[in-house]
mmCIF file of N, CA and C in Angstrom:
data_model
loop_
_atom_site.group_PDB
_atom_site.id
_atom_site.type_symbol
_atom_site.label_atom_id
_atom_site.label_comp_id
_atom_site.label_asym_id
_atom_site.label_seq_id
_atom_site.Cartn_x
_atom_site.Cartn_y
_atom_site.Cartn_z
ATOM 1 N N MET A 909 0.920 -36.262 2.965
ATOM 2 C CA MET A 909 0.458 -35.025 3.624
ATOM 3 C C MET A 909 -0.836 -34.813 3.509
ATOM 4 N N SER A 910 -1.265 -34.201 3.917
ATOM 5 C CA SER A 910 -2.334 -33.973 4.239
ATOM 6 C C SER A 910 -3.008 -32.489 2.934
ATOM 7 N N ASP A 911 -4.172 -32.936 2.035
ATOM 8 C CA ASP A 911 -4.591 -32.477 0.984
ATOM 9 C C ASP A 911 -5.599 -31.062 1.332
ATOM 10 N N LYS A 912 -5.744 -31.400 2.528
ATOM 11 C CA LYS A 912 -6.399 -29.199 2.935
ATOM 12 C C LYS A 912 -5.236 -28.524 3.643
ATOM 13 N N LYS A 913 -4.136 -28.893 4.016
ATOM 14 C CA LYS A 913 -3.228 -28.022 4.370
ATOM 15 C C LYS A 913 -2.744 -27.824 3.395
ATOM 16 N N PHE A 914 -1.897 -28.163 2.099
ATOM 17 C CA PHE A 914 -1.260 -28.177 1.038
ATOM 18 C C PHE A 914 -2.743 -27.648 0.369
ATOM 19 N N THR A 915 -3.627 -26.940 -0.019
ATOM 20 C CA THR A 915 -4.810 -26.304 -0.950
ATOM 21 C C THR A 915 -3.967 -25.396 -1.395
ATOM 22 N N PRO A 916 -4.194 -24.945 -2.883
ATOM 23 C CA PRO A 916 -3.333 -24.453 -3.229
ATOM 24 C C PRO A 916 -4.385 -23.062 -3.383
ATOM 25 N N VAL A 917 -3.291 -21.649 -3.678
ATOM 26 C CA VAL A 917 -3.697 -20.328 -3.106
ATOM 27 C C VAL A 917 -4.396 -20.059 -4.469
ATOM 28 N N LYS A 918 -5.731 -19.454 -4.525
ATOM 29 C CA LYS A 918 -6.200 -18.440 -6.023
ATOM 30 C C LYS A 918 -5.997 -17.380 -5.880
ATOM 31 N N THR A 919 -5.006 -16.987 -6.667
ATOM 32 C CA THR A 919 -5.316 -15.237 -6.280
ATOM 33 C C THR A 919 -5.016 -14.704 -8.289
ATOM 34 N N ILE A 920 -5.225 -14.125 -8.457
ATOM 35 C CA ILE A 920 -5.394 -12.183 -9.652
ATOM 36 C C ILE A 920 -3.667 -12.628 -9.930
ATOM 37 N N LEU A 921 -3.267 -12.741 -10.390
ATOM 38 C CA LEU A 921 -1.381 -12.349 -10.716
ATOM 39 C C LEU A 921 -2.061 -10.705 -11.232
ATOM 40 N N GLU A 922 -1.316 -9.801 -11.541
ATOM 41 C CA GLU A 922 -1.146 -8.394 -11.978
ATOM 42 C C GLU A 922 0.406 -8.790 -13.674
ATOM 43 N N LYS A 923 -0.497 -8.172 -15.261
ATOM 44 C CA LYS A 923 0.248 -8.440 -15.711
ATOM 45 C C LYS A 923 1.440 -7.293 -15.790
ATOM 46 N N ASP A 924 2.879 -8.027 -16.514
ATOM 47 C CA ASP A 924 4.208 -7.569 -16.157
ATOM 48 C C ASP A 924 4.974 -6.890 -14.288
ATOM 49 N N LYS A 925 3.801 -7.563 -13.091
ATOM 50 C CA LYS A 925 4.314 -7.634 -11.379
ATOM 51 C C LYS A 925 5.154 -8.565 -11.905
ATOM 52 N N LYS A 926 6.001 -8.178 -10.864
ATOM 53 C CA LYS A 926 6.841 -9.306 -10.074
ATOM 54 C C LYS A 926 6.583 -10.548 -8.888
ATOM 55 N N TYR A 927 6.537 -10.511 -8.508
ATOM 56 C CA TYR A 927 6.249 -11.840 -7.872
ATOM 57 C C TYR A 927 7.343 -13.056 -7.266
ATOM 58 N N ALA A 928 6.924 -12.982 -6.174
ATOM 59 C CA ALA A 928 8.531 -13.631 -5.645
ATOM 60 C C ALA A 928 8.169 -15.096 -4.445
ATOM 61 N N TRP A 929 7.449 -16.218 -5.720
ATOM 62 C CA TRP A 929 7.357 -17.869 -4.678
ATOM 63 C C TRP A 929 7.948 -18.331 -4.061
ATOM 64 N N CYS A 930 7.070 -18.616 -2.763
ATOM 65 C CA CYS A 930 8.269 -19.351 -1.792
ATOM 66 C C CYS A 930 8.279 -20.836 -1.905
ATOM 67 N N SER A 931 9.216 -21.016 -1.938
ATOM 68 C CA SER A 931 9.508 -22.114 -2.367
ATOM 69 C C SER A 931 10.692 -23.116 -0.802
ATOM 70 N N CYS A 932 10.565 -21.851 0.053
ATOM 71 C CA CYS A 932 11.546 -23.461 0.947
ATOM 72 C C CYS A 932 9.545 -23.800 1.510
ATOM 73 N N GLY A 933 9.037 -23.462 1.888
ATOM 74 C CA GLY A 933 7.475 -23.035 2.988
ATOM 75 C C GLY A 933 7.191 -23.007 4.500
ATOM 76 N N HIS A 934 8.563 -21.481 4.336
ATOM 77 C CA HIS A 934 8.941 -21.062 6.178
ATOM 78 C C HIS A 934 8.322 -19.694 6.000
ATOM 79 N N SER A 935 7.613 -19.053 4.522
ATOM 80 C CA SER A 935 7.329 -18.236 4.322
ATOM 81 C C SER A 935 5.472 -17.832 5.761
ATOM 82 N N ALA A 936 5.591 -16.729 6.372
ATOM 83 C CA ALA A 936 4.528 -17.220 6.981
ATOM 84 C C ALA A 936 3.208 -17.081 6.492
ATOM 85 N N THR A 937 3.055 -16.763 5.065
ATOM 86 C CA THR A 937 1.682 -17.183 4.217
ATOM 87 C C THR A 937 1.852 -18.002 3.363
ATOM 88 N N ASN A 938 3.303 -18.882 3.074
ATOM 89 C CA ASN A 938 3.392 -19.702 2.315
ATOM 90 C C ASN A 938 3.045 -20.238 1.042
ATOM 91 N N VAL A 939 3.468 -18.428 0.668
ATOM 92 C CA VAL A 939 3.018 -18.893 -1.217
ATOM 93 C C VAL A 939 3.805 -18.312 -1.468
ATOM 94 N N PHE A 940 4.012 -16.101 -0.871
ATOM 95 C CA PHE A 940 4.786 -15.343 -2.064
ATOM 96 C C PHE A 940 5.486 -15.101 -0.083
ATOM 97 N N CYS A 941 6.907 -14.455 -1.371
ATOM 98 C CA CYS A 941 8.429 -14.834 -0.141
ATOM 99 C C CYS A 941 7.872 -14.011 0.765
ATOM 100 N N ASP A 942 8.219 -13.682 2.194
ATOM 101 C CA ASP A 942 8.613 -12.813 3.560
ATOM 102 C C ASP A 942 10.277 -12.731 3.205
ATOM 103 N N GLY A 943 11.041 -13.599 2.909
ATOM 104 C CA GLY A 943 12.547 -13.560 3.878
ATOM 105 C C GLY A 943 12.422 -13.850 4.698
ATOM 106 N N SER A 944 11.979 -15.346 4.563
ATOM 107 C CA SER A 944 11.966 -16.591 6.143
ATOM 108 C C SER A 944 13.611 -17.812 5.371
ATOM 109 N N HIS A 945 13.001 -17.586 4.595
ATOM 110 C CA HIS A 945 14.244 -18.970 3.789
ATOM 111 C C HIS A 945 15.572 -18.561 4.858
ATOM 112 N N LYS A 946 15.695 -17.270 4.399
ATOM 113 C CA LYS A 946 17.206 -16.606 5.336
ATOM 114 C C LYS A 946 17.394 -17.335 6.416
ATOM 115 N N LYS A 947 16.551 -17.183 7.266
ATOM 116 C CA LYS A 947 16.835 -17.666 8.959
ATOM 117 C C LYS A 947 17.272 -19.385 8.438
ATOM 118 N N HIS A 948 16.113 -19.933 7.874
ATOM 119 C CA HIS A 948 15.932 -21.273 7.645
ATOM 120 C C HIS A 948 17.059 -21.495 6.470
ATOM 121 N N GLU A 949 17.918 -20.897 6.328
ATOM 122 C CA GLU A 949 19.404 -21.187 5.440
ATOM 123 C C GLU A 949 18.799 -21.808 4.253
ATOM 124 N N LYS A 950 17.866 -21.434 3.805
ATOM 125 C CA LYS A 950 17.188 -22.840 2.494
ATOM 126 C C LYS A 950 17.438 -21.092 1.094
ATOM 127 N N SER A 951 17.094 -21.964 0.289
ATOM 128 C CA SER A 951 18.045 -21.058 -0.848
ATOM 129 C C SER A 951 15.922 -20.294 -0.702
ATOM 130 N N GLY A 952 16.347 -19.665 -2.132
ATOM 131 C CA GLY A 952 15.732 -17.874 -1.817
ATOM 132 C C GLY A 952 13.965 -18.571 -3.116
ATOM 133 N N ALA A 953 13.409 -17.428 -3.237
ATOM 134 C CA ALA A 953 12.403 -18.152 -4.175
ATOM 135 C C ALA A 953 12.812 -17.239 -5.364
ATOM 136 N N LEU A 954 11.678 -17.571 -5.921
ATOM 137 C CA LEU A 954 11.535 -17.652 -7.658
ATOM 138 C C LEU A 954 10.652 -16.811 -7.953
ATOM 139 N N VAL A 955 11.406 -15.824 -7.963
ATOM 140 C CA VAL A 955 10.561 -13.768 -9.190
ATOM 141 C C VAL A 955 10.026 -15.394 -10.512
ATOM 142 N N PHE A 956 8.934 -14.377 -10.484
ATOM 143 C CA PHE A 956 7.555 -14.563 -11.404
ATOM 144 C C PHE A 956 6.900 -14.050 -12.441
ATOM 145 N N THR A 957 6.937 -13.391 -13.151
ATOM 146 C CA THR A 957 6.046 -12.109 -14.126
ATOM 147 C C THR A 957 5.323 -13.042 -14.764
ATOM 148 N N THR A 958 4.050 -12.253 -15.137
ATOM 149 C CA THR A 958 3.082 -12.949 -16.535
ATOM 150 C C THR A 958 2.468 -11.364 -17.799
ATOM 151 N N GLU A 959 2.666 -12.142 -19.013
ATOM 152 C CA GLU A 959 2.147 -11.685 -20.077
ATOM 153 C C GLU A 959 0.540 -10.944 -19.546
ATOM 154 N N GLU A 960 -0.012 -12.200 -19.136
ATOM 155 C CA GLU A 960 -0.639 -10.937 -19.394
ATOM 156 C C GLU A 960 -2.044 -11.226 -17.481
ATOM 157 N N GLU A 961 -2.492 -10.109 -17.162
ATOM 158 C CA GLU A 961 -3.658 -10.583 -16.342
ATOM 159 C C GLU A 961 -4.246 -11.869 -16.122
ATOM 160 N N LYS A 962 -4.176 -12.623 -14.751
ATOM 161 C CA LYS A 962 -4.800 -14.170 -15.226
ATOM 162 C C LYS A 962 -5.304 -14.709 -13.706
ATOM 163 N N ILE A 963 -6.405 -15.687 -13.163
ATOM 164 C CA ILE A 963 -6.387 -15.811 -11.824
ATOM 165 C C ILE A 963 -5.784 -16.892 -12.198
ATOM 166 N N ALA A 964 -4.758 -17.353 -11.159
ATOM 167 C CA ALA A 964 -3.864 -18.953 -11.274
ATOM 168 C C ALA A 964 -3.881 -19.477 -9.774
ATOM 169 N N LYS A 965 -4.167 -20.740 -9.702
ATOM 170 C CA LYS A 965 -3.983 -20.945 -8.350
ATOM 171 C C LYS A 965 -2.327 -21.946 -8.121
ATOM 172 N N ILE A 966 -2.086 -20.766 -7.213
ATOM 173 C CA ILE A 966 -0.260 -21.002 -6.852
ATOM 174 C C ILE A 966 -0.121 -22.293 -5.717
ATOM 175 N N CYS A 967 0.715 -22.843 -5.895
ATOM 176 C CA CYS A 967 0.869 -24.516 -5.505
ATOM 177 C C CYS A 967 1.854 -23.397 -3.807
ATOM 178 N N THR A 968 1.149 -24.910 -2.697
ATOM 179 C CA THR A 968 1.742 -24.028 -1.186
ATOM 180 C C THR A 968 3.057 -25.494 -0.740
ATOM 181 N N CYS A 969 2.820 -26.654 -1.721
ATOM 182 C CA CYS A 969 3.383 -28.329 -0.899
ATOM 183 C C CYS A 969 4.860 -27.900 -1.176
ATOM 184 N N LYS A 970 4.641 -26.641 -2.181
ATOM 185 C CA LYS A 970 6.072 -27.153 -2.406
ATOM 186 C C LYS A 970 7.566 -28.391 -3.744
ATOM 187 N N LEU A 971 5.859 -28.901 -3.657
ATOM 188 C CA LEU A 971 6.165 -30.278 -4.965
ATOM 189 C C LEU A 971 5.562 -30.644 -6.727
ATOM 190 N N THR A 972 5.262 -29.253 -7.589
ATOM 191 C CA THR A 972 4.952 -28.732 -7.658
ATOM 192 C C THR A 972 5.725 -28.961 -9.352
ATOM 193 N N SER A 973 5.350 -29.442 -10.151
ATOM 194 C CA SER A 973 6.473 -29.854 -11.121
ATOM 195 C C SER A 973 6.329 -28.462 -12.495
ATOM 196 N N ASN A 974 5.346 -28.279 -12.522
ATOM 197 C CA ASN A 974 5.464 -26.595 -13.060
ATOM 198 C C ASN A 974 5.440 -25.327 -12.085
ATOM 199 N N PRO A 975 6.520 -24.860 -10.631
ATOM 200 C CA PRO A 975 6.421 -23.952 -10.098
ATOM 201 C C PRO A 975 6.276 -22.492 -11.189
ATOM 202 N N PRO A 976 5.341 -21.844 -10.187
ATOM 203 C CA PRO A 976 4.578 -21.627 -8.879
ATOM 204 C C PRO A 976 3.336 -22.160 -9.137
ATOM 205 N N TYR A 977 3.031 -22.201 -10.488
ATOM 206 C CA TYR A 977 1.998 -22.902 -10.515
ATOM 207 C C TYR A 977 0.780 -24.102 -10.211
ATOM 208 N N CYS A 978 0.112 -24.765 -8.950
ATOM 209 C CA CYS A 978 -0.385 -25.718 -8.761
ATOM 210 C C CYS A 978 -0.541 -26.651 -9.892
ATOM 211 N N ASP A 979 0.103 -28.136 -9.412
ATOM 212 C CA ASP A 979 -0.554 -29.025 -10.705
ATOM 213 C C ASP A 979 -1.094 -30.800 -10.314
ATOM 214 N N GLY A 980 -1.519 -30.517 -8.772
ATOM 215 C CA GLY A 980 -2.279 -31.726 -7.792
ATOM 216 C C GLY A 980 -1.508 -32.202 -7.720
ATOM 217 N N SER A 981 0.113 -32.246 -7.057
ATOM 218 C CA SER A 981 0.590 -33.220 -7.164
ATOM 219 C C SER A 981 0.059 -33.241 -5.258
ATOM 220 N N HIS A 982 -0.343 -32.122 -4.417
ATOM 221 C CA HIS A 982 -0.314 -32.742 -3.318
ATOM 222 C C HIS A 982 -1.331 -33.470 -2.552
ATOM 223 N N THR A 983 -1.812 -33.610 -3.898
ATOM 224 C CA THR A 983 -3.255 -35.035 -4.102
ATOM 225 C C THR A 983 -2.831 -36.217 -3.762
ATOM 226 N N ASN A 984 -1.102 -36.768 -3.619
ATOM 227 C CA ASN A 984 -0.371 -37.577 -4.506
ATOM 228 C C ASN A 984 0.493 -38.543 -3.133
#
């Protein structure tokens, strides 16, 4: 895996807003779900919220042990 290809996406997450993290890797953005998992017969997205507004690094390699947040697994 190329480290550059799977660099996490830094984004601002809003308090109490629902997000759907792409867990299959087929979404056009590869960060948030666009429903692509359905046509690829993959499991759905991980829906999450945050208790406060924050800047987060969202995983794109799908190997993180702390989904949806990057834990550096893309570098291994």
